Coordinates of C-alpha atoms and ligand atoms in Angstrom, one line a residue:
M1 CA -0.2 0.2 0.1
S2 CA 1.5 3.4 -0.9
D3 CA -1.4 5.9 1.0
L4 CA -0.2 4.7 4.8
H5 CA 0.6 7.7 5.7
T6 CA -3.2 9.2 5.1
L7 CA -4.4 6.6 7.4
G8 CA -4.8 7.7 10.9
V9 CA -3.8 5.4 13.9
A10 CA -7.6 3.5 13.7
G11 CA -6.9 3.1 10.1
L12 CA -3.9 1.8 10.5
A13 CA -4.6 -0.5 13.0
A14 CA -7.6 -1.8 11.1
A15 CA -5.2 -2.1 7.4
I16 CA -2.6 -4.2 9.4
A17 CA -5.4 -6.4 11.3
E18 CA -6.6 -7.3 8.1
K19 CA -3.0 -8.3 6.4
K20 CA -3.9 -5.3 3.9
T21 CA -0.4 -4.2 5.1
S22 CA 2.2 -5.1 7.5
S23 CA 3.6 -3.1 10.9
V24 CA 6.8 -3.9 9.2
E25 CA 5.5 -2.5 5.7
A26 CA 4.0 0.7 7.6
A27 CA 7.1 1.5 9.8
Q28 CA 9.5 1.3 6.5
H29 CA 6.8 3.8 4.5
L30 CA 6.7 6.1 7.1
L31 CA 10.5 6.1 8.0
A32 CA 11.2 6.8 4.3
R33 CA 8.7 9.7 4.1
A34 CA 10.4 10.9 7.5
K35 CA 13.4 11.0 5.6
A36 CA 12.3 12.6 2.6
H37 CA 11.0 15.3 4.7
A38 CA 14.0 15.6 6.4
T39 CA 14.4 19.4 6.2
L40 CA 11.4 19.8 8.5
G41 CA 13.5 19.4 11.0
A42 CA 10.9 17.0 12.6
Y43 CA 13.0 13.9 14.1
L44 CA 16.2 13.8 15.9
A45 CA 16.5 10.3 16.5
F46 CA 16.3 7.3 14.4
N47 CA 17.1 3.8 15.0
E48 CA 16.0 1.5 12.2
D49 CA 17.0 -1.6 13.0
A50 CA 15.0 -1.4 17.0
T51 CA 11.6 -0.1 14.9
L52 CA 11.7 -3.2 12.6
A53 CA 12.5 -5.3 15.3
R54 CA 9.5 -4.1 16.9
A55 CA 7.1 -3.7 14.1
R56 CA 8.2 -7.5 13.2
A57 CA 7.3 -8.8 16.7
A58 CA 4.0 -6.5 16.5
D59 CA 3.3 -8.4 13.2
A60 CA 4.3 -11.9 15.2
R61 CA 1.1 -11.0 17.5
I62 CA -1.5 -10.5 14.6
A63 CA -0.4 -13.4 13.3
A64 CA -0.9 -15.3 16.9
G65 CA -4.4 -13.7 16.6
E66 CA -3.6 -11.3 19.2
R67 CA -5.8 -7.3 18.7
T68 CA -5.0 -4.7 20.7
P69 CA -6.2 -0.8 19.3
L70 CA -2.7 0.1 18.6
L71 CA -0.8 -3.5 17.6
G72 CA 1.5 -2.4 15.1
V73 CA 1.2 0.8 14.7
P74 CA 4.3 2.9 14.0
L75 CA 4.2 6.5 16.4
A76 CA 6.9 8.6 17.8
H77 CA 7.9 10.2 21.0
K78 CA 9.1 13.8 22.2
D79 CA 12.4 13.7 22.6
I80 CA 11.5 14.2 26.3
F81 CA 10.8 11.0 27.3
V82 CA 13.1 8.5 27.9
T83 CA 13.9 5.4 25.6
K84 CA 16.2 2.2 25.8
D85 CA 16.1 2.2 21.6
F86 CA 16.9 5.9 20.8
P87 CA 18.8 8.5 22.9
T88 CA 17.1 11.4 24.8
T89 CA 18.8 14.5 24.6
A90 CA 15.4 16.9 25.6
G91 CA 16.2 19.2 22.8
S92 CA 19.3 20.1 24.9
K93 CA 23.6 20.0 23.8
I94 CA 24.2 19.0 27.7
L95 CA 22.1 15.4 27.2
E96 CA 23.9 14.9 23.3
G97 CA 24.5 11.3 23.0
Y98 CA 22.5 10.4 26.8
R99 CA 21.3 6.5 26.4
S100 CA 18.5 6.0 29.0
P101 CA 18.9 2.4 30.3
F102 CA 15.2 2.0 31.0
D103 CA 11.7 3.6 29.1
A104 CA 9.4 6.2 30.6
T105 CA 5.9 4.4 31.8
V106 CA 4.4 6.4 28.8
V107 CA 6.6 4.8 26.5
Q108 CA 6.3 1.3 28.4
R109 CA 2.5 1.0 28.0
L110 CA 2.4 2.6 24.5
G111 CA 5.0 -0.6 23.5
A112 CA 3.6 -2.7 25.7
Q113 CA -0.1 -2.2 23.9
G114 CA 2.1 -3.1 20.3
A115 CA 3.0 0.5 19.6
V116 CA 6.0 0.8 16.9
S117 CA 8.1 3.9 17.6
L118 CA 9.8 5.6 14.6
G119 CA 11.9 7.5 16.9
K120 CA 12.5 10.7 18.5
L121 CA 10.6 14.0 17.4
N122 CA 12.3 17.6 18.3
C123 CA 10.9 19.8 20.9
D124 CA 12.2 23.1 22.5
E125 CA 15.2 22.8 24.9
F126 CA 13.7 21.2 28.0
A127 CA 10.6 21.7 26.8
M128 CA 10.9 25.7 27.4
G129 CA 9.3 27.8 24.4
S130 CA 6.7 28.4 22.3
G131 CA 8.0 28.1 18.5
N132 CA 10.4 25.3 18.8
D133 CA 13.1 27.4 17.9
N134 CA 15.1 26.8 21.1
S135 CA 16.0 23.6 20.3
A136 CA 19.4 23.2 20.6
Y137 CA 19.8 21.1 17.3
S138 CA 17.5 23.2 14.6
P139 CA 14.5 24.5 14.6
V140 CA 11.3 22.6 13.5
H141 CA 8.9 23.9 10.0
N142 CA 5.4 24.1 9.8
P143 CA 4.6 22.1 7.0
W144 CA 1.7 24.2 6.2
D145 CA 4.1 27.2 5.4
V146 CA 7.7 26.3 6.1
A147 CA 8.4 29.6 7.0
R148 CA 6.8 29.6 10.1
V149 CA 7.1 28.0 13.6
P150 CA 5.3 24.6 14.1
G151 CA 4.6 25.9 17.6
G152 CA 6.2 24.7 20.9
S153 CA 7.7 23.0 22.6
S154 CA 6.0 19.9 21.0
G155 CA 7.1 21.2 17.9
G156 CA 8.2 18.3 16.2
S157 CA 5.5 15.9 16.9
A158 CA 2.5 18.4 15.8
A159 CA 4.8 19.0 12.7
A160 CA 5.2 15.2 12.2
V161 CA 1.5 14.5 13.1
A162 CA 0.4 17.1 10.2
A163 CA 3.0 16.2 7.6
R164 CA 1.5 12.9 8.0
L165 CA 4.9 11.5 8.4
V166 CA 3.8 9.6 11.5
P167 CA -0.2 9.2 12.6
A168 CA 0.2 10.4 16.3
A169 CA 2.9 11.5 18.7
T170 CA 3.7 11.7 22.2
G171 CA 3.5 15.3 23.7
T172 CA 4.4 17.2 27.1
D173 CA 2.4 20.0 28.1
T174 CA 3.5 22.3 31.2
G175 CA 2.2 25.6 30.2
G176 CA 0.5 24.8 26.3
S177 CA 2.8 22.7 24.8
I178 CA 0.6 20.0 23.3
R179 CA -2.3 22.8 22.8
Q180 CA -0.4 25.6 21.0
P181 CA 1.8 23.3 18.5
A182 CA -1.6 21.0 17.4
S183 CA -3.2 24.5 17.4
F184 CA -0.5 26.0 15.0
C185 CA 0.0 22.6 12.9
G186 CA -4.4 22.1 12.2
I187 CA -4.3 18.6 14.4
T188 CA -5.9 17.6 17.9
G189 CA -3.7 17.4 21.3
I190 CA -4.8 17.0 24.5
K191 CA -3.4 17.5 27.8
P192 CA -5.1 15.3 30.8
T193 CA -5.7 16.2 34.3
Y194 CA -2.5 16.7 36.3
G195 CA -0.9 13.4 37.0
R196 CA -3.3 11.1 34.9
C197 CA 0.0 10.3 33.0
S198 CA 2.9 8.9 34.8
R199 CA 5.9 11.7 34.7
Y200 CA 8.1 8.7 35.1
G201 CA 10.7 9.0 32.5
M202 CA 9.7 12.6 31.3
V203 CA 12.6 14.7 31.9
A204 CA 11.8 17.4 34.6
F205 CA 11.2 20.7 33.6
A206 CA 8.3 21.7 36.1
S207 CA 6.9 19.3 37.9
S208 CA 4.1 20.5 39.4
L209 CA 2.9 21.3 35.8
D210 CA 4.4 18.9 33.5
Q211 CA 2.5 16.5 31.9
A212 CA 2.4 14.5 29.1
G213 CA -0.5 13.3 26.3
P214 CA -1.4 12.4 22.8
M215 CA -1.2 14.6 19.5
A216 CA -2.6 13.1 17.1
R217 CA -5.4 14.1 13.7
S218 CA -8.5 13.1 15.2
A219 CA -9.6 13.4 19.0
A220 CA -10.6 9.4 18.4
D221 CA -7.2 8.7 17.9
C222 CA -6.1 10.5 20.9
A223 CA -8.7 8.5 22.6
V224 CA -7.1 5.3 21.5
L225 CA -3.6 6.7 23.0
L226 CA -4.9 8.1 26.0
S227 CA -6.3 5.0 27.0
A228 CA -2.9 3.2 26.6
M229 CA -0.9 6.2 28.4
A230 CA -3.2 6.8 31.3
G231 CA -3.7 5.3 35.0
P232 CA -1.8 5.1 38.1
D233 CA 2.2 4.6 38.8
I234 CA 2.1 5.2 42.0
D235 CA 5.6 2.8 42.6
R236 CA 7.2 5.3 40.3
D237 CA 5.7 8.5 40.3
S238 CA 4.7 10.0 43.6
T239 CA 2.8 12.9 41.7
S240 CA 0.8 10.1 39.7
L241 CA -3.2 10.1 40.7
D242 CA -4.5 7.0 41.9
H243 CA -7.6 7.0 39.6
P244 CA -8.0 4.1 36.8
A245 CA -7.4 4.5 33.2
E246 CA -10.6 4.6 31.3
D247 CA -11.5 3.1 28.0
Y248 CA -11.9 6.5 26.5
S249 CA -12.5 5.3 22.5
A250 CA -16.0 3.5 24.3
L251 CA -17.0 6.6 25.4
L252 CA -16.9 8.2 21.8
G253 CA -19.9 6.4 20.5
K254 CA -22.3 7.4 22.8
P255 CA -24.1 10.5 22.9
R256 CA -24.1 12.5 26.0
E257 CA -26.6 11.5 28.8
G258 CA -30.2 12.9 27.1
A259 CA -29.0 13.7 23.8
S260 CA -29.7 12.0 20.4
A261 CA -27.6 11.6 17.5
A262 CA -28.9 14.0 15.8
L263 CA -27.9 16.6 18.4
P264 CA -25.0 14.9 20.2
L265 CA -24.0 17.7 22.1
Q266 CA -27.7 18.6 23.6
G267 CA -27.5 19.9 27.3
L268 CA -23.9 20.5 27.4
R269 CA -23.1 24.3 28.5
I270 CA -20.0 25.6 27.0
G271 CA -18.5 28.4 28.7
L272 CA -16.9 31.4 27.0
P273 CA -14.1 33.1 28.9
K274 CA -14.8 37.0 28.3
E275 CA -10.8 37.9 29.2
F276 CA -10.2 34.9 26.3
F277 CA -12.2 37.3 23.5
G278 CA -10.8 40.7 24.1
G279 CA -8.4 42.4 21.9
G280 CA -5.2 40.8 22.9
C281 CA -6.7 38.3 20.6
A282 CA -6.2 38.8 16.8
G283 CA -9.5 39.1 14.9
D284 CA -8.7 36.2 12.6
V285 CA -8.4 33.6 15.4
I286 CA -11.7 35.3 16.9
A287 CA -13.4 34.6 13.7
T288 CA -12.9 31.2 13.4
V289 CA -13.2 30.3 16.7
R290 CA -16.7 32.1 16.8
A291 CA -17.2 29.9 13.9
A292 CA -16.7 26.8 15.7
L293 CA -18.6 27.4 18.3
A294 CA -21.7 28.2 16.1
E295 CA -21.2 24.8 15.0
Y296 CA -21.3 23.7 18.5
E297 CA -24.6 24.9 19.1
K298 CA -26.1 23.1 15.8
L299 CA -24.7 19.9 17.8
G300 CA -27.1 21.4 20.5
A301 CA -24.5 22.8 22.9
T302 CA -25.3 26.7 24.6
L303 CA -23.3 28.9 24.9
V304 CA -22.7 30.9 28.1
D305 CA -20.7 34.0 28.7
I306 CA -18.1 33.2 31.9
S307 CA -15.1 35.2 33.6
L308 CA -12.0 34.0 34.5
P309 CA -10.7 37.6 36.0
R310 CA -7.2 36.4 37.0
T311 CA -6.0 35.3 33.5
E312 CA -3.9 37.8 33.3
L313 CA -1.8 37.0 36.2
S314 CA -1.0 33.6 35.2
I315 CA 2.0 34.9 32.7
P316 CA 4.2 36.4 35.5
V317 CA 2.7 33.3 38.0
Y318 CA 3.5 30.7 35.6
Y319 CA 7.2 32.5 34.7
I320 CA 8.2 32.3 38.5
I321 CA 6.8 29.2 39.2
A322 CA 7.7 27.5 36.2
P323 CA 11.3 28.7 36.9
A324 CA 11.7 28.0 40.3
E325 CA 10.9 24.5 39.5
A326 CA 13.2 24.1 36.6
S327 CA 16.2 25.6 38.3
S328 CA 15.7 22.6 41.1
N329 CA 14.8 20.3 38.7
L330 CA 18.1 21.5 35.7
S331 CA 20.6 21.1 39.4
R332 CA 20.8 17.7 38.3
F333 CA 23.1 18.2 35.2
D334 CA 26.5 19.2 36.5
G335 CA 29.1 17.8 34.2
V336 CA 29.0 14.9 36.7
K337 CA 26.3 12.3 36.6
F338 CA 25.0 13.4 33.2
G339 CA 25.9 14.1 29.7
H340 CA 28.3 16.8 28.5
R341 CA 31.3 17.9 30.9
A342 CA 33.7 20.8 29.8
A343 CA 36.9 19.7 28.4
K344 CA 39.2 22.0 30.7
Y345 CA 38.3 23.7 34.2
D346 CA 40.1 24.4 37.3
D347 CA 38.2 23.1 39.6
L348 CA 35.2 21.6 41.0
I349 CA 33.2 24.7 41.1
D350 CA 34.6 25.7 37.3
M351 CA 33.9 22.4 36.2
Y352 CA 30.2 23.3 37.0
K353 CA 30.5 26.4 35.6
K354 CA 32.0 25.9 32.1
S355 CA 30.1 22.5 31.7
R356 CA 26.7 24.0 32.2
S357 CA 27.2 27.5 30.4
E358 CA 29.0 25.6 27.5
A359 CA 25.7 23.1 26.9
F360 CA 22.9 25.2 28.4
G361 CA 20.7 27.0 25.9
P362 CA 20.4 30.7 26.7
E363 CA 16.5 30.1 27.1
V364 CA 17.4 27.5 29.7
Q365 CA 20.2 29.7 31.4
R366 CA 17.9 32.8 31.7
R367 CA 15.2 30.6 33.5
I368 CA 17.6 29.2 35.6
M369 CA 18.6 32.9 36.5
I370 CA 14.9 34.0 37.6
G371 CA 13.9 30.6 39.1
T372 CA 17.7 30.8 41.5
Y373 CA 16.5 34.6 42.0
V374 CA 12.5 34.2 43.0
L375 CA 13.5 31.1 45.0
S376 CA 16.4 32.9 47.1
H377 CA 16.2 34.2 50.4
G378 CA 14.8 37.5 50.5
Y379 CA 12.8 37.1 47.2
Y380 CA 10.9 33.5 48.3
D381 CA 8.0 35.3 49.7
A382 CA 7.6 38.5 47.4
Y383 CA 7.3 36.4 44.1
Y384 CA 7.5 32.6 44.6
L385 CA 4.9 32.1 47.7
K386 CA 2.6 35.1 46.1
A387 CA 2.9 33.5 42.9
Q388 CA 1.6 30.1 44.6
Q389 CA -1.4 32.1 46.3
I390 CA -2.6 33.5 42.9
R391 CA -2.1 30.2 41.5
R392 CA -4.5 28.4 44.0
L393 CA -7.1 32.1 43.3
I394 CA -6.5 30.7 39.6
A395 CA -7.1 26.7 40.1
Q396 CA -10.5 28.8 42.1
D397 CA -11.7 30.8 39.5
F398 CA -12.0 27.7 37.2
Q399 CA -14.4 25.6 39.9
S400 CA -16.6 28.8 40.3
A401 CA -16.3 28.9 36.5
F402 CA -17.7 25.1 36.0
E403 CA -20.7 25.8 38.6
R404 CA -22.1 27.7 35.4
C405 CA -21.0 25.3 32.6
D406 CA -19.6 21.7 31.7
V407 CA -16.6 22.8 29.4
I408 CA -15.0 26.3 28.6
A409 CA -14.1 26.9 25.2
G410 CA -11.8 30.0 23.4
P411 CA -8.8 30.2 21.4
V412 CA -5.9 28.4 22.1
A413 CA -3.4 31.1 21.3
P414 CA -3.9 35.0 20.3
T415 CA -2.6 34.3 16.5
V416 CA -1.9 32.1 14.2
A417 CA 1.7 30.5 13.9
W418 CA 4.3 33.4 13.5
K419 CA 7.4 33.0 10.9
I420 CA 10.5 31.6 12.4
G421 CA 12.8 34.1 13.9
E422 CA 10.0 36.5 14.8
K423 CA 10.4 36.4 18.0
S424 CA 13.6 34.9 18.8
D425 CA 15.2 37.5 20.3
D426 CA 12.3 38.5 22.5
P427 CA 11.4 35.7 25.3
L428 CA 8.6 38.4 26.6
A429 CA 6.7 38.0 23.2
N430 CA 7.2 34.3 23.6
Y431 CA 5.8 34.2 26.8
L432 CA 2.7 36.7 26.3
A433 CA 1.8 34.4 23.6
D434 CA 1.0 31.7 26.3
I435 CA -1.9 33.6 27.8
Y436 CA -4.6 31.3 26.9
T437 CA -2.8 28.0 27.6
L438 CA -1.1 28.9 31.2
S439 CA -4.0 29.0 33.8
T440 CA -5.1 25.6 32.6
S441 CA -1.9 24.1 33.5
L442 CA -1.8 25.9 37.0
A443 CA -5.0 24.4 37.8
G444 CA -4.1 21.1 36.5
L445 CA -6.7 20.6 34.5
P446 CA -7.5 19.1 31.2
G447 CA -7.4 20.9 27.8
M448 CA -7.3 20.1 24.6
S449 CA -6.8 21.9 20.6
V450 CA -9.2 20.6 18.2
P451 CA -8.9 22.0 14.5
A452 CA -11.5 24.7 14.0
G453 CA -10.3 26.2 10.5
F454 CA -8.2 28.7 8.9
G455 CA -7.2 32.2 10.1
A456 CA -4.5 34.9 8.2
G457 CA -2.1 33.1 5.8
G458 CA -4.3 30.4 5.6
M459 CA -2.8 28.6 8.9
P460 CA -4.6 26.5 11.2
V461 CA -6.4 27.8 14.3
G462 CA -7.4 25.4 16.9
L463 CA -10.1 25.7 19.2
Q464 CA -9.2 25.2 22.7
L465 CA -11.8 23.0 25.3
V466 CA -11.2 22.9 29.0
G467 CA -13.0 20.5 31.5
N468 CA -13.0 20.0 35.4
Y469 CA -10.6 17.3 36.9
F470 CA -11.0 13.7 35.3
Q471 CA -13.1 14.8 32.2
E472 CA -11.2 13.8 29.1
G473 CA -13.6 11.6 28.1
A474 CA -15.9 14.3 28.3
L475 CA -13.7 16.6 25.9
L476 CA -12.7 14.1 23.7
Q477 CA -16.4 13.1 23.5
T478 CA -17.3 16.8 22.6
A479 CA -14.3 17.2 20.0
H480 CA -15.3 14.0 18.5
A481 CA -19.2 15.1 18.1
F482 CA -17.3 18.5 16.1
Q483 CA -15.3 16.5 13.8
Q484 CA -18.3 13.9 13.2
A485 CA -19.6 17.1 11.7
T486 CA -16.3 19.2 10.1
D487 CA -13.8 18.2 8.0
W488 CA -10.9 20.7 9.3
H489 CA -9.3 17.4 11.5
T490 CA -8.8 16.0 8.0
R491 CA -7.1 18.6 6.3
A492 CA -3.5 17.6 5.0
P493 CA -1.0 20.9 4.2
Q494 CA -0.3 20.8 0.7
G495 CA 2.4 18.8 -0.5
Y496 CA 2.1 16.2 2.5
Ligands
LIG1 N1 5.3 28.0 26.1 C1 5.7 27.8 27.3 C2 7.4 27.7 28.0 O1 8.1 28.0 27.3 C3 4.7 26.3 28.0 C4 5.8 25.3 27.4 C5 5.4 23.7 27.9 O2 4.8 23.7 28.0 N2 6.5 22.6 27.8 O3 7.3 27.2 29.0

């Protein structure tokens, strides 16, 4: 079959199970395609032998009569998940050449279901960024317009899925890094409730915010991946929630309680925070999001005006808490235990200094300095503690909002993807673009991005859906109903 890349997760799984193709053929086809589109910069590492060995093992399981929704399906992992089969860099020179002795829980769980990893996907260094231009290796290009960023930090994952290099990928979201690149590349991505997916083996950025999730073309495909990825891992991640994984795919087919097939979202109250629709958001984005919301109304949903009054504060709060945690997490990269060590140094302190200065990029160094500053004696109360207090209020604002609605909707980002280089020298411009995703992360709530149409320059625009804790199923159901009625998620960029 020569059109294997056009199939999504479910389509590929069916083609492999029905023996129209094999896992080996699918892997070879997609590896060749990834190499043909290497200029996108989406991949950082391959290991063809390991991939094909796993594909052969999946084919053998199929031959023996086994079936799982992911058996033999190729996918790829953001290079922030540690993997035995591939090097792991977290997009940083400091981990160049690092090989983990174990697989991250998420990687292990998808592998156990028979998914076959094609390689590792580019990302911003330690997942710090909004345009994938902070990768120490190469920028990633947006397949909808290669002069533009794919979003970040899971930019390699989003670009690879959008360009049909792989049907699905893993990503991580600390302040928007699944939702924003999904929006910029016209794919579907979901960040689950904090703690839903194990952080074991995820290179830590900001531990109280980091969360893994799937990125794919459709909500239905995300549901397949999330069912395999989620679930408790208490022995290895103390922040993993003791809440069993659900069969999200089974939920999709069911209309909401009391709803009909014609009006599958009957009774669903969608809250629109007025702060998300203000002057800070570009007109083309607002218009696209509004048109998508009109479609949700046609499916039976009602729109309610709500307020998330501390939305603006989420930027300073996040950019205190995340760097604070990063400065602590990144202290393990000292030139001794992991990765890069300076070739020449005078004494131990000089070795630390040189190793870290040489191998951490400018954004990572900036955040280590900010984080160290806000945690230091004399500033802790003024910055870090204050930020934690406001974080609590932000979470409470969501709970008040959920008294009036079932899900919250709005834009994912204030603009479509910008030009590569446009914001590279302006960290604040990058931070401000995170305005609509940060508060969800600070509250630990699940959020997703659903392709909603196209804005300026023909670039994709995502609609953000945010649910209450553990409402991943309801979010996927809502997005799926929309995707049954629209075809935005099926569009491919020209030439892919
Ligand atoms: N853009 C945000 C940052 O730079 C979010 C990144 C993320 O979610 N990993 O921190």
